[in-house]
Phi, psi and omega in degrees: 000314181297321180295319181291324185279338187268017181287341179251117185300325186283350183226047181285151171236118179216179184256026178237170181291347178293337178256326192260015174236132180292124186282334178105161181260062178082009183289336181255020177097353179221147182269116185247015175261172181234139183301326182291321178289324176297320179295321179295320178296316180296319182293332182254016180302134179085356180261146175227153176264128182239158174215127183054043176067013178240146179292132179286129176275095187241031180295146172270117184210186181275357177284141183271349184081003176107344182223148173228152176214144180204130175056227183272001182282146177290158178298138180234150179282126179284137177291344174083183185293339187297337181276352179288134178292350181252002183291309175247137182209159177226152175216128180265124176241140176275156177300325179295319178301311183292316180299318180289324182297329183244010173052047180253014182078213177287123184296132176244337182194143171219126184209151175283128179267315183220151175228170183277356175080009184245108175104186183300149179062014182092003176093195184289148183285129176262315180221147179230138175250128178248121183242145179208184182292345180254004180138191181223155181225138174247126182231166177284158176298324179296318180294317179298319178300312183294323182298321186247008176069035177291155182288336178199178176263020177252089186213165174224157179260140171230111177285131181301331181276346183289342178289347179276110181289141177227109180277005181227057183291349182232129178228150169237165182213152179212147177230157172251137174252165194298328180283017180084032181251141176243140182227107174274143178242139180220168173259128179275172182293345177266004178089354178276166177265134178239150177213159177224148184256129181238138173205153180056034174083003179228153180243146185269199182288158179287142174237155187246139169246097188304137181195167171238098189240158170238015180217163169288161183275157166245140181221153179202149174238118187280344180212007183084353181248356181213147178236132174247134181237137180233142176217165170262124181278176180293346175271004183068012175269165177273132179237149190221138173220155181217163179210143168280156180252152179272189184294342177268000180085012182261151177301133183260006181144132187264144175286159172300152179294135179251130181273118180256006172076193182096164171233099195243149188234010172219171171297153177276168170230146183223149176208167178222110180284343180197156179306133179089356181241143179224145169235142177217139181225158173195166178272140178271181183289348178262006179087356181268160182267137181236154189221139168231156180223147171260121186273356189104344180226334183201165172269133174286159175295163175298134178242138182274117178266357179075204180086169173231095189266138172246022178205170168294150176280164168237154180235121180241122180288129177262318179200194185288356183225359182213157179223164175250130177258133176234144171219162169274126180272183182293344178268004177081011178241163178289136169242146186222155171208160181268142179239123176272121188299135173065013177228183177295155178304144180291160180288162175114329177069199185273147176222146180285143180261341184080008180258109178280146178204144177270002182216160176299160182286139166258139182230154182266335187264079179258347178218131187299320184292332186256014183264111174263337178201159178256116179229149177226143182261150171230133186246130178280165179302333180272005178091358178289142187249134168253142180239109180263118181267106191291331182287319183260345183080007180289135175248099190259127179268104179277335183069217181087173175231076185275152178230025178210167167294139182272161174230133185242145176232131179258151181239164184295338178275004178091354179283157180232128174262131181239124179253143178198158171279136179269179180295341179271003180085357182267165175278135178237153179234131172249132177244118179240128182284175186299323181277354182060029176270349178225120183226108186231142175258141178228138179275123178269322177109193185085172174233113187262150177234000000 
C-alpha cells in the first residue's frame, strides 16, 4: 500500500513527521504546498461532505479515531487520547499574576467568552475577558495561552474559591433607628448599595451609597443614632462605612469606605452587643468562618472561628457580651457557636442545631438596644420562610417565594418586619403581628443583585 501510494512526491503517506506534519506556505523559507492541491481547495470552497444531514468530521490529524491496524496484525482497540500525559493538564495561576499581566488592577474575574464549538467544553478558546478594579481586557485564547505558557488554547478556568458552595449568594439587611424608623439595605444591579427609609408603615424612594461590591450588605445600629454598613468589595476584602442619623432617623452623611481586609467568599454579617461595640463575620477562602470586632477604640485582628460553612454566617446578640454565630453546614442544617465579644472565641466549638434550611439564617436580634424578641428564619427549597420565635416558641409560617437571606426587625408592639428579595428580583416586606394571626407580604420594588 505504501509503495503504491508514494508514487507522487507531493501527496506521500508515511508514518513519520515528514508526511504527517503540514510544512507551511513558505513560512519557513520554502514553499511546501502544491499548485494542484491549492486548485482543488479553491474549486471546492464552500462545500462540505455530509452524512445523515450532519457534516462529516474528516480532518487529517494525529487522532486514530479509536482503532489502529497494521500489516498482518489483527485490529486492536486504541486506548485513545486519554492515556497521553498531555491530554489533560492543569496550571495554577495566581490572581496577582493575571492582574499584573494585563494591568487591570486587582483581579475580580477571568472568564472564557467564546469558543470554536468543536469538541469537549465547547472547543478551543477564541476570546477571554480579564476584569479587575482598574478595568477589563479581552484577548484571544491564543494570546492568553502564549502569555502564561499553557499547553494549548483548549482550556477552562476553575477558581479555587468556586469549589466553596454558598447557599446564600444574595443577602439583604435592615436596621431600626431610635425615632421608629426602619432602613433596609440592598445591593443593586450596578454593585452599589441602595437603601430606603420607612416610617409609619410606608417606605420612600431609593437612595444610593456608591460602592463596588460583590455581596449584599450587612447593617447594624448600635444605639439608634448611628448606622454601620459592611460589604465585600471586588477585592474580596471587607469594607465598612457609617453614618450618624438625624432627628428623623435617616442617615445624615456617609463616611468614606474603610478597608478592613480579608479574603472572603460570602456576604458579611454584623451585630452590636452594646453601644460602641461591633462584631462582623464572613466566610474565608478556606470555608472557615472569620471574625473581627470593634472595641470602641480599634479593630481586632481577624480571628478564625473554624467550621465548614456553606452559607454566609448570621450574628444574633445574646447579651451585652456575647453573640451566637450560625451557618449552614455541609449537611444542610444550621450549626452554631457562641462568640464572646472583643475576645477570643469561646470554648466548645460548633454544634448542630437540627434545623434544616436552604438559605442562611436571618435573625432579628442584631443590636441589643433594638431587640424586642429573638427570632430566626428557616427557608424551604421553594423559598417559603418559617419564622421561629425563640422567646415564645411560636413557629410562624410566613410563606413567600424568597430568593435571598431574610432580614428581620422587631418592634415594641411585638410585631416583626421581614425583608427579602422575591422571585421577581424586587424587595418584599412581610409584616407579622405579635400573635402571628396576621402575616402579609408587600412588594417594595427595586431590582436587587
